[in-house]
Amino acid sequence: MESGTAGTGTETNGGPVAAAPVTPETIEVLNPATGQPIETIAVDSPQSVAKTVARVRANQADWEAMGIEGRYHWLGKLRDWLLDNSDRVLDTMQLETGKVRADAANEPTYLADLINFYGTRAAGFIGEESVRPHSPLLASKKLRIQYRPHPVVGIISPWNFPLVLSLGDAIPALQAGAAVVIKPSEFTPLGLIEVVEAWKHEIGGPDVLDCVQGTGETGGALVDAVDYVQFTGSDRTGRKVMARAAETLTPVSLELGGKDPMIVLADADLDRAANAAAWGGMFNSGQVCISVERIYVEEPAYDEFVAKLQAEVRKLRQGADDARDPKDVGAMTSPNQTAIVEDQVADALASGARALTGGKRAEGPGDYFEPTILVDVDHSMKVMRDETFGPVVGVMKARDAEEALRLANDSRYGLSGSVFGEKEHAEQIARRIECGAVNVNDVLVNYFASDVPMGGWKESGIGYRHGEPGIKKFCRSESLVITRFAGKREPTWYPYTRGRRGLIGRLSQAVNARDLKRRLGLRR
Ligand code: NAD
């Protein structure tokens, strides 16, 4: 890699933060569970990014020509490699993220499932479509739609799920026939590098997948060089990416932050709801875009629910785990994020909230925030308005289901949410939440239902991943209007004789009018 001038730092959700651990030419990747350096990697300059994109671009046409089955053949080899080498990849990812093993474990298997999902369904989603003309005037035409990929897709990804949020988009893009260049987060590049190296050297895959390293400047250079941008990260950075892509009219898909509400109705199974809230709020130390961050409980169930949630969260074991001593809650992956969480909790406590558990950083070594339940919160507090992205939930009492719904919808975000209650009652409420996906009597599970789209409403994003839109977005449609039979000229072409002048208008009127008089042109 060439060395270049890296950005002065990065930004994460919530506001300006300290610089990432980089010099202009290198990034030092740290283990958040210990604070110790793991590895130093070289930063890609804008020139190096452009060179990488040009190289994979040169190979894209052959990749596209392989067809859906040919590409699935290669992606199937990646699936097998991920399954065979998951321990190796998980070790690396655990080191760079500080996740507990159980939180890391689902990344390779999610990707394997996604490869099979798109490999077996791509023909239905992006295969050629035959369309029947809507009008008899087009009877001589054969109509077809073919889906051709954006040649090079650039993926910019965050640090919370280093493989799921990079390769998870690369898989449908590659299956669609695009070449892909990924810029992972500067905090967590190592697991991805391992997989991309394996694609090149162990699997021997076609040279249509690569990654480039660096902070915001490298990300910006990638936006300039590619034909489609898939961004996952904070809404703050998402706006910058979209503005930069606008300069070259490059289409974007943005998967941004969330402030997901959970509604607990009085008729819910409160044990299940409390266990779900504990896991949905603390999984991956709350560093999940679809974490449970706000909980609204109908008044009659409030005290019992809070007591159960508190009992469950108190049991959680936090720290660096190993096979002999598994833990439940791991480290904060980005040190910047811990400062944001700390600030939001301090703001809430200063405004009258109470912490039933946690409420502060855990003692070192490593970067940990204690699993925290806040009560006596309201929507004037940052912790109920801004994305927290840490192991913190705020719980509010709601007079009734309507008030819970109003509070749930009172957010600039709209990524996903959940409702717990009697099945039909909960489903009715779920249908009225303003967000891209709602789980009924479960949390986070929509991410694994790749059959249905997932994407943000409001300031949570633009576009969808998963389902048909998750692969179609990487394609451009090309409509083919093919003449099946024809004479030397069409009636609408030259010369405009007196007879032909009004012919097409009269024919069109005859076809489009819905009553006999108009069909015959007897009423003007
Ligand atoms: P971030 O926005 O700080 O960074 C995301 C990526 O953008 C990183 O690779 C970063 O280097 C790069 N970047 C920074 N500045 C850039 C610029 N000017 N141009 C181009 N690229 C730039 O986000 P983060 O802190 O890494 O991740 C946390 C955020 O991601 C949270 O807001 C979270 O909700 C969101 N997220 C969303 C989803 C989703 O699917 N909606 C999933 C996971 C995380």
Coordinates of C-alpha atoms and ligand atoms in Angstrom, one line a residue:
M1 CA 0.0 0.0 0.0
E2 CA 1.1 3.5 -0.7
S3 CA 1.4 5.8 2.3
G4 CA -0.6 9.1 2.2
T5 CA -2.0 11.8 4.3
A6 CA -4.7 10.5 6.5
G7 CA -7.5 12.5 8.0
T8 CA -7.0 14.2 11.3
G9 CA -9.3 11.7 13.0
T10 CA -12.8 10.4 12.8
E11 CA -16.3 11.3 14.0
T12 CA -18.8 9.1 15.6
N13 CA -22.4 9.4 16.5
G14 CA -23.1 12.3 18.8
G15 CA -20.4 14.8 18.1
P16 CA -16.8 15.6 17.6
V17 CA -14.5 13.1 19.2
A18 CA -10.8 12.5 19.8
A19 CA -8.6 11.5 16.9
A20 CA -8.4 7.8 16.1
P21 CA -5.0 6.2 16.9
V22 CA -3.3 7.0 13.7
T23 CA -0.2 8.7 12.4
P24 CA -0.6 10.1 8.8
E25 CA 0.7 6.8 7.3
T26 CA -0.3 4.1 9.8
I27 CA -3.1 3.0 12.2
E28 CA -2.3 1.3 15.4
V29 CA -5.1 -1.1 16.2
L30 CA -5.8 -1.6 19.9
N31 CA -7.4 -4.3 22.0
P32 CA -10.2 -2.5 23.8
A33 CA -10.4 -5.2 26.5
T34 CA -6.8 -4.5 27.6
G35 CA -5.8 -1.2 26.0
Q36 CA -2.8 -3.0 24.4
P37 CA -1.7 -2.5 20.8
I38 CA -2.3 -5.4 18.5
E39 CA -1.0 -4.4 15.1
T40 CA 0.0 -1.4 13.0
I41 CA -1.3 -1.2 9.5
A42 CA -0.6 1.1 6.6
V43 CA -3.1 3.8 5.5
D44 CA -4.2 4.0 1.9
S45 CA -3.7 7.4 0.2
P46 CA -6.5 8.6 -2.2
Q47 CA -4.2 7.6 -5.1
S48 CA -3.9 4.1 -3.7
V49 CA -7.7 3.9 -3.3
A50 CA -8.2 4.9 -6.9
K51 CA -5.6 2.3 -8.0
T52 CA -7.4 -0.5 -6.1
V53 CA -10.8 0.5 -7.6
A54 CA -9.3 0.6 -11.1
R55 CA -7.8 -2.9 -10.7
V56 CA -11.1 -4.6 -9.6
R57 CA -13.0 -2.6 -12.1
A58 CA -10.9 -4.1 -14.9
N59 CA -12.0 -7.6 -13.7
Q60 CA -15.7 -6.8 -13.2
A61 CA -16.9 -7.6 -16.7
D62 CA -15.6 -11.2 -16.5
W63 CA -17.2 -11.6 -13.0
E64 CA -20.5 -10.3 -14.3
A65 CA -20.3 -12.7 -17.3
M66 CA -20.0 -15.7 -15.0
G67 CA -23.7 -15.3 -14.3
I68 CA -25.6 -15.9 -11.0
E69 CA -24.6 -19.6 -10.7
G70 CA -20.9 -19.0 -11.5
R71 CA -20.7 -16.2 -8.9
Y72 CA -22.5 -18.4 -6.3
H73 CA -19.9 -21.1 -7.0
W74 CA -17.2 -18.7 -5.8
L75 CA -19.2 -17.2 -2.9
G76 CA -19.9 -20.8 -1.8
K77 CA -16.2 -21.3 -1.5
L78 CA -16.1 -18.2 0.7
R79 CA -19.0 -19.7 2.8
D80 CA -17.0 -22.9 3.3
W81 CA -13.9 -21.0 4.2
L82 CA -15.7 -18.9 6.8
L83 CA -17.3 -22.0 8.4
D84 CA -13.9 -23.9 8.4
N85 CA -12.0 -20.9 9.8
S86 CA -14.5 -19.3 12.1
D87 CA -12.4 -19.8 15.2
R88 CA -9.4 -18.1 13.6
V89 CA -11.6 -15.1 12.4
L90 CA -13.4 -14.9 15.8
D91 CA -10.1 -14.8 17.7
T92 CA -9.0 -11.8 15.6
M93 CA -12.3 -10.0 15.8
Q94 CA -12.5 -10.6 19.6
L95 CA -9.0 -9.0 19.9
E96 CA -9.9 -5.9 18.0
T97 CA -13.4 -5.3 19.3
G98 CA -13.2 -6.5 22.9
K99 CA -16.5 -8.5 22.3
V100 CA -17.3 -11.5 24.4
R101 CA -17.1 -14.7 22.3
A102 CA -20.9 -15.3 22.3
D103 CA -21.4 -11.8 20.8
A104 CA -18.8 -12.4 18.1
A105 CA -19.8 -15.9 17.3
N106 CA -22.8 -15.2 15.0
E107 CA -20.8 -13.2 12.4
P108 CA -19.3 -16.0 10.3
T109 CA -22.6 -18.0 10.4
Y110 CA -24.7 -15.0 9.5
L111 CA -22.5 -14.5 6.4
A112 CA -22.7 -18.2 5.5
D113 CA -26.5 -18.0 5.7
L114 CA -26.5 -14.8 3.6
I115 CA -24.4 -16.3 0.9
N116 CA -26.9 -19.2 0.6
F117 CA -29.9 -16.8 0.8
Y118 CA -28.7 -14.6 -2.1
G119 CA -27.1 -17.5 -4.0
T120 CA -30.3 -19.4 -4.2
R121 CA -32.7 -16.4 -4.6
A122 CA -30.8 -14.0 -6.9
A123 CA -32.4 -15.4 -10.0
G124 CA -35.8 -14.5 -8.7
F125 CA -34.7 -11.1 -7.4
I126 CA -32.5 -9.9 -10.3
G127 CA -33.1 -12.4 -13.1
E128 CA -34.4 -11.1 -16.4
E129 CA -38.1 -10.1 -16.3
S130 CA -40.5 -10.5 -19.1
V131 CA -43.3 -7.9 -19.1
R132 CA -46.6 -7.9 -21.0
P133 CA -47.3 -4.6 -22.7
H134 CA -50.2 -2.8 -21.0
S135 CA -51.6 -1.4 -24.3
P136 CA -52.6 -3.0 -27.6
L137 CA -50.6 -0.2 -29.3
L138 CA -47.5 -2.0 -28.1
A139 CA -48.6 -5.4 -29.3
S140 CA -45.7 -5.7 -31.7
K141 CA -43.1 -5.2 -28.9
K142 CA -41.4 -7.7 -26.6
L143 CA -40.7 -6.1 -23.3
R144 CA -37.8 -7.2 -21.0
I145 CA -36.0 -5.8 -18.0
Q146 CA -32.5 -6.9 -17.3
Y147 CA -30.6 -6.0 -14.1
R148 CA -27.0 -5.0 -14.6
P149 CA -24.7 -4.2 -11.6
H150 CA -23.1 -0.9 -10.7
P151 CA -19.6 -2.0 -11.8
V152 CA -17.8 -1.1 -8.6
V153 CA -19.5 -0.9 -5.2
G154 CA -17.7 0.9 -2.4
I155 CA -18.6 -0.2 1.2
I156 CA -17.8 2.0 4.2
S157 CA -18.4 0.2 7.5
P158 CA -18.4 0.8 11.2
W159 CA -16.6 -1.0 14.1
N160 CA -19.5 -2.7 15.9
F161 CA -19.8 -5.7 13.7
P162 CA -16.7 -5.7 11.5
L163 CA -17.6 -8.5 9.2
V164 CA -21.4 -8.5 9.2
L165 CA -21.5 -4.8 8.2
S166 CA -18.9 -5.0 5.5
L167 CA -19.0 -8.5 3.9
G168 CA -22.8 -8.6 4.7
D169 CA -23.2 -6.0 2.0
A170 CA -20.4 -7.2 -0.2
I171 CA -22.1 -10.6 -0.6
P172 CA -25.3 -9.3 -2.3
A173 CA -23.2 -6.8 -4.3
L174 CA -20.8 -9.6 -5.6
Q175 CA -23.7 -11.9 -6.2
A176 CA -25.3 -9.1 -8.3
G177 CA -22.1 -9.1 -10.4
A178 CA -20.4 -5.9 -9.0
A179 CA -16.8 -5.7 -7.9
V180 CA -16.4 -4.5 -4.3
V181 CA -13.9 -2.4 -2.4
I182 CA -14.4 -2.1 1.4
K183 CA -13.1 0.6 3.8
P184 CA -13.6 -0.9 7.2
S185 CA -13.5 1.2 10.4
E186 CA -10.0 2.2 11.4
F187 CA -10.7 0.7 14.8
T188 CA -11.5 -2.8 13.6
P189 CA -9.8 -3.6 10.2
L190 CA -8.1 -6.9 11.1
G191 CA -10.8 -9.5 10.8
L192 CA -11.8 -8.2 7.4
I193 CA -8.2 -8.1 6.2
E194 CA -7.9 -11.8 7.2
V195 CA -11.0 -12.7 5.1
V196 CA -10.0 -10.7 2.1
E197 CA -6.5 -12.2 2.1
A198 CA -8.1 -15.6 2.3
W199 CA -10.4 -14.8 -0.7
K200 CA -7.3 -13.8 -2.7
H201 CA -4.7 -16.4 -1.6
E202 CA -6.4 -19.4 0.0
I203 CA -9.7 -19.5 -1.9
G204 CA -8.1 -18.1 -5.1
G205 CA -11.3 -16.1 -5.8
P206 CA -11.4 -13.7 -8.9
D207 CA -9.8 -10.3 -8.2
V208 CA -13.0 -8.4 -7.6
L209 CA -12.9 -8.0 -3.8
D210 CA -10.5 -5.9 -1.9
C211 CA -10.2 -3.5 1.0
V212 CA -8.5 -0.2 1.7
Q213 CA -7.5 1.2 5.1
G214 CA -7.7 4.6 6.8
T215 CA -10.0 7.1 8.4
G216 CA -12.5 9.6 6.9
E217 CA -10.1 10.7 4.1
T218 CA -9.8 7.2 2.8
G219 CA -13.6 6.8 3.0
G220 CA -14.0 10.0 1.0
A221 CA -11.5 8.9 -1.7
L222 CA -13.5 5.7 -2.0
V223 CA -16.7 7.6 -2.5
D224 CA -15.0 9.5 -5.3
A225 CA -13.8 6.4 -7.1
V226 CA -16.8 4.0 -7.1
D227 CA -20.2 3.8 -8.9
Y228 CA -22.3 3.0 -5.8
V229 CA -21.7 3.7 -2.1
Q230 CA -23.0 1.5 0.7
F231 CA -22.4 3.3 4.0
T232 CA -23.1 2.1 7.5
G233 CA -22.3 4.4 10.4
S234 CA -23.5 7.4 12.2
D235 CA -26.0 9.8 10.7
R236 CA -23.5 12.6 11.1
T237 CA -21.0 10.9 8.8
G238 CA -23.8 9.6 6.6
R239 CA -24.7 13.2 5.7
K240 CA -21.1 13.9 4.7
V241 CA -20.9 10.8 2.5
M242 CA -24.1 11.7 0.8
A243 CA -23.0 15.3 0.1
R244 CA -19.7 14.0 -1.3
A245 CA -21.4 11.4 -3.5
A246 CA -23.7 14.2 -4.8
E247 CA -20.6 15.8 -6.4
T248 CA -20.3 12.8 -8.8
L249 CA -24.0 11.9 -8.8
T250 CA -23.1 8.6 -7.3
P251 CA -26.1 6.7 -5.7
V252 CA -25.9 5.9 -2.0
S253 CA -27.5 3.6 0.5
L254 CA -27.2 4.8 4.1
E255 CA -27.7 2.5 7.1
L256 CA -27.5 4.9 10.0
G257 CA -28.1 5.2 13.7
G258 CA -31.1 4.3 15.8
K259 CA -32.9 4.9 19.1
D260 CA -35.0 1.8 19.1
P261 CA -38.1 1.8 21.4
M262 CA -39.5 -1.3 23.1
I263 CA -43.1 -1.1 24.2
V264 CA -44.2 -3.4 27.1
L265 CA -48.0 -3.8 27.2
A266 CA -49.8 -4.7 30.4
D267 CA -50.8 -8.1 28.9
A268 CA -47.2 -9.1 28.1
D269 CA -45.3 -12.1 29.5
L270 CA -43.2 -9.9 31.8
D271 CA -40.5 -12.5 32.3
R272 CA -39.9 -12.8 28.6
A273 CA -40.1 -9.0 28.1
A274 CA -37.6 -8.4 30.9
N275 CA -35.2 -11.0 29.6
A276 CA -35.5 -9.6 26.1
A277 CA -34.9 -6.1 27.3
A278 CA -31.7 -7.1 29.2
W279 CA -30.3 -9.0 26.2
G280 CA -31.6 -6.5 23.5
G281 CA -30.1 -3.6 25.5
M282 CA -26.8 -5.1 26.6
F283 CA -25.9 -7.5 23.7
N284 CA -22.5 -6.4 22.2
S285 CA -22.4 -3.9 25.1
G286 CA -25.3 -2.1 23.5
Q287 CA -23.1 -1.2 20.5
V288 CA -25.8 -2.3 18.1
C289 CA -27.7 0.0 15.7
I290 CA -30.9 -1.9 16.6
S291 CA -30.3 -2.2 20.4
V292 CA -33.2 -1.6 22.7
E293 CA -32.4 1.9 24.0
R294 CA -35.8 3.2 25.2
I295 CA -38.5 1.2 27.1
Y296 CA -42.1 2.3 27.6
V297 CA -44.1 0.2 30.0
E298 CA -47.9 0.4 30.5
E299 CA -48.5 1.6 34.1
P300 CA -50.0 -1.6 35.6
A301 CA -47.0 -3.7 34.5
Y302 CA -44.3 -1.1 35.3
D303 CA -43.2 -2.0 38.8
E304 CA -43.1 -5.7 38.1
F305 CA -41.3 -5.3 34.8
V306 CA -38.6 -3.0 36.3
A307 CA -38.0 -5.4 39.2
K308 CA -37.5 -8.3 36.8
L309 CA -35.2 -6.3 34.5
Q310 CA -33.1 -5.1 37.4
A311 CA -32.7 -8.7 38.7
E312 CA -31.7 -9.9 35.2
V313 CA -29.2 -7.1 34.5
R314 CA -27.6 -7.5 38.0
K315 CA -26.7 -11.1 37.1
L316 CA -24.6 -10.1 34.0
R317 CA -20.9 -10.8 34.2
Q318 CA -18.7 -8.2 32.5
G319 CA -15.1 -8.4 31.3
A320 CA -12.7 -10.2 28.9
D321 CA -13.8 -13.8 28.6
D322 CA -12.2 -17.0 27.6
A323 CA -13.3 -20.6 27.1
R324 CA -13.0 -21.4 30.8
D325 CA -14.6 -18.2 32.1
P326 CA -17.3 -16.9 29.7
K327 CA -18.7 -13.5 30.3
D328 CA -21.9 -11.8 29.1
V329 CA -20.9 -8.2 28.4
G330 CA -17.7 -7.2 26.7
A331 CA -15.7 -4.0 26.2
M332 CA -16.6 -0.7 24.5
T333 CA -14.9 -1.0 21.1
S334 CA -14.2 2.7 20.5
P335 CA -12.9 4.9 23.3
N336 CA -14.8 7.8 21.8
Q337 CA -18.1 5.9 22.3
T338 CA -17.4 5.5 26.1
A339 CA -17.2 9.2 26.4
I340 CA -20.5 9.7 24.6
V341 CA -22.2 7.1 26.9
E342 CA -20.7 8.7 30.0
D343 CA -21.9 12.1 29.0
Q344 CA -25.5 11.0 28.3
V345 CA -25.8 9.1 31.6
A346 CA -24.3 12.0 33.6
D347 CA -26.8 14.4 31.9
A348 CA -29.7 12.1 32.8
L349 CA -28.5 11.7 36.4
A350 CA -28.0 15.5 36.8
S351 CA -31.6 16.0 35.6
G352 CA -33.2 13.6 38.1
A353 CA -32.9 10.1 36.6
R354 CA -31.9 7.2 38.9
A355 CA -29.5 4.4 37.9
L356 CA -30.9 1.1 39.2
T357 CA -27.7 -0.7 38.0
G358 CA -24.3 0.6 36.7
G359 CA -24.2 4.3 35.8
K360 CA -20.5 4.5 35.4
R361 CA -17.3 3.2 33.7
A362 CA -16.1 -0.1 35.1
E363 CA -12.6 -0.2 36.6
G364 CA -9.8 -1.0 34.2
P365 CA -7.8 -2.5 32.6
G366 CA -9.7 -2.1 29.3
D367 CA -12.6 0.1 28.3
Y368 CA -15.8 -1.0 29.9
F369 CA -19.1 0.7 30.8
E370 CA -21.3 -1.0 33.5
P371 CA -24.7 -2.3 32.3
T372 CA -27.0 0.5 33.2
I373 CA -30.8 0.8 33.8
L374 CA -32.0 4.3 34.2
V375 CA -35.5 5.2 35.5
D376 CA -37.3 8.5 36.1
V377 CA -36.1 9.6 32.7
D378 CA -38.0 11.8 30.2
H379 CA -37.6 13.0 26.6
S380 CA -35.8 16.2 27.7
M381 CA -32.7 14.1 28.5
K382 CA -30.1 13.2 25.8
V383 CA -30.2 9.6 26.8
M384 CA -33.8 9.4 25.6
R385 CA -33.3 11.4 22.4
D386 CA -29.8 10.7 21.1
E387 CA -28.3 7.4 20.1
T388 CA -26.5 6.0 23.1
F389 CA -24.8 3.0 21.5
G390 CA -23.7 1.6 24.9
P391 CA -25.1 -0.8 27.6
V392 CA -27.7 1.6 28.8
V393 CA -31.5 1.5 28.7
G394 CA -33.9 4.2 29.9
V395 CA -37.3 3.0 31.2
M396 CA -40.5 5.2 31.3
K397 CA -43.9 4.5 32.7
A398 CA -46.7 5.1 30.1
R399 CA -50.4 5.8 31.1
D400 CA -51.6 3.4 28.4
A401 CA -50.7 1.8 25.0
E402 CA -51.5 5.0 23.1
E403 CA -49.1 7.0 25.2
A404 CA -46.4 4.4 24.9
L405 CA -46.9 4.5 21.1
R406 CA -46.7 8.3 21.0
L407 CA -43.5 8.3 23.0
A408 CA -42.0 5.5 20.9
N409 CA -42.7 7.6 17.7
D410 CA -41.3 10.8 19.3
S411 CA -37.8 10.4 17.8
R412 CA -35.8 11.7 14.8
Y413 CA -34.7 8.1 14.3
G414 CA -36.8 5.2 12.9
L415 CA -34.6 2.1 12.5
S416 CA -36.5 -0.6 14.3
G417 CA -38.4 -1.4 17.5
S418 CA -40.3 -4.1 19.5
V419 CA -43.6 -4.6 21.2
F420 CA -44.3 -7.2 23.9
G421 CA -47.9 -8.1 24.7
E422 CA -50.7 -10.5 23.9
K423 CA -50.0 -11.5 20.3
E424 CA -52.8 -9.7 18.4
H425 CA -52.8 -6.7 20.6
A426 CA -49.0 -6.3 20.3
E427 CA -49.2 -6.8 16.5
Q428 CA -51.7 -4.0 16.2
I429 CA -49.4 -1.6 18.1
A430 CA -46.4 -2.8 16.1
R431 CA -48.1 -1.8 12.8
R432 CA -48.2 1.8 14.0
I433 CA -44.6 2.2 15.0
E434 CA -42.8 4.6 12.7
C435 CA -39.7 2.6 11.7
G436 CA -38.3 0.1 9.2
A437 CA -38.8 -3.1 11.2
V438 CA -40.7 -4.2 14.3
N439 CA -40.3 -7.4 16.3
V440 CA -43.3 -8.7 18.1
N441 CA -42.4 -10.5 21.4
D442 CA -38.8 -10.6 20.4
V443 CA -35.8 -8.3 19.9
L444 CA -33.1 -7.8 17.3
V445 CA -34.2 -11.0 15.5
N446 CA -35.3 -9.1 12.3
Y447 CA -31.7 -8.8 11.4
F448 CA -31.5 -12.6 10.9
A449 CA -34.7 -12.7 8.8
S450 CA -32.9 -11.8 5.6
D451 CA -36.1 -12.6 3.7
V452 CA -37.5 -9.2 4.7
P453 CA -35.9 -5.8 4.1
M454 CA -34.4 -3.8 6.9
G455 CA -33.6 -0.1 6.7
G456 CA -34.2 3.1 8.5
W457 CA -37.0 5.6 8.3
K458 CA -36.5 9.3 9.1
E459 CA -32.9 10.0 10.0
S460 CA -32.0 6.3 10.3
G461 CA -31.1 6.0 6.7
I462 CA -32.0 5.7 3.0
G463 CA -32.4 2.3 1.3
Y464 CA -32.7 -1.2 2.6
R465 CA -30.5 -4.3 3.1
H466 CA -31.8 -7.9 3.0
G467 CA -34.7 -9.3 0.9
E468 CA -35.1 -8.3 -2.7
P469 CA -34.2 -4.6 -2.3
G470 CA -30.9 -5.7 -0.6
I471 CA -29.6 -7.0 -3.9
K472 CA -31.6 -5.0 -6.4
K473 CA -30.1 -1.8 -5.1
F474 CA -26.7 -2.8 -6.5
C475 CA -28.1 -3.1 -10.0
R476 CA -29.4 -0.7 -12.6
S477 CA -32.4 -1.8 -14.6
E478 CA -32.1 -1.8 -18.4
S479 CA -35.4 -2.0 -20.2
L480 CA -35.4 -3.7 -23.6
V481 CA -38.2 -2.8 -26.0
I482 CA -37.7 -5.3 -28.9
T483 CA -39.7 -5.1 -32.1
R484 CA -41.1 -8.5 -33.0
F485 CA -42.6 -7.7 -36.4
A486 CA -42.7 -4.5 -38.4
G487 CA -43.1 -3.0 -41.9
K488 CA -40.8 -0.5 -43.5
R489 CA -42.0 2.4 -41.4
E490 CA -44.3 3.0 -38.4
P491 CA -47.5 5.0 -38.8
T492 CA -46.1 7.8 -36.5
W493 CA -42.9 8.3 -38.7
Y494 CA -42.4 10.6 -41.6
P495 CA -44.0 11.6 -43.9
Y496 CA -46.8 13.3 -42.0
T497 CA -49.5 12.9 -44.7
R498 CA -53.0 14.2 -44.1
G499 CA -54.2 10.6 -43.4
R500 CA -51.5 9.7 -40.9
R501 CA -51.4 13.1 -39.2
G502 CA -54.2 12.3 -36.7
L503 CA -54.0 8.5 -36.9
I504 CA -52.0 7.8 -33.7
G505 CA -54.2 10.2 -31.7
R506 CA -57.4 8.5 -33.0
L507 CA -56.0 5.0 -32.2
S508 CA -54.9 6.1 -28.8
Q509 CA -58.3 7.6 -28.1
A510 CA -60.0 4.4 -29.2
V511 CA -57.9 2.4 -26.8
N512 CA -57.9 4.7 -23.8
A513 CA -61.5 6.0 -23.8
R514 CA -63.8 4.0 -21.5
D515 CA -67.1 4.7 -23.3
L516 CA -68.2 4.0 -26.9
K517 CA -68.9 7.6 -27.9
R518 CA -65.4 8.7 -26.9
R519 CA -63.9 5.6 -28.5
L520 CA -65.5 6.5 -31.8
G521 CA -64.4 10.2 -31.4
L522 CA -68.1 11.4 -31.3
R523 CA -67.6 13.5 -28.1
R524 CA -65.1 16.3 -27.9
Ligands
NAD1 P1 -18.9 6.5 11.9 O1 -19.9 7.3 11.1 O2 -18.0 7.3 12.8 O3 -17.9 5.8 10.9 C1 -18.3 4.8 9.9 C2 -17.3 4.7 8.8 O4 -17.2 5.9 8.1 C3 -15.9 4.4 9.3 O5 -15.3 3.5 8.5 C4 -15.2 5.8 9.2 O6 -13.8 5.7 9.0 C5 -15.9 6.3 8.0 N1 -15.8 7.8 7.8 C6 -15.7 8.7 8.8 N2 -15.7 9.9 8.2 C7 -15.9 9.8 6.9 C8 -16.0 10.7 5.8 N3 -16.0 12.0 6.0 N4 -16.2 10.2 4.6 C9 -16.3 8.8 4.4 N5 -16.1 7.9 5.4 C10 -16.0 8.4 6.6 O7 -19.6 5.4 12.7 P2 -19.0 4.4 13.7 O8 -18.8 5.1 15.0 O9 -17.9 3.6 13.1 O10 -20.3 3.4 13.9 C11 -21.3 3.6 14.8 C12 -22.5 4.1 14.1 O11 -22.9 3.2 13.1 C13 -23.7 4.2 15.0 O12 -24.4 5.4 14.7 C14 -24.6 3.1 14.6 O13 -26.0 3.2 14.9 C15 -24.3 3.0 13.1 N6 -24.7 1.7 12.7 C16 -25.8 1.5 11.8 C17 -26.2 0.3 11.4 C18 -27.4 0.1 10.5 O14 -27.5 -1.0 9.9 N7 -28.3 1.0 10.4 C19 -25.4 -0.8 11.8 C20 -24.3 -0.7 12.6 C21 -24.0 0.6 13.0

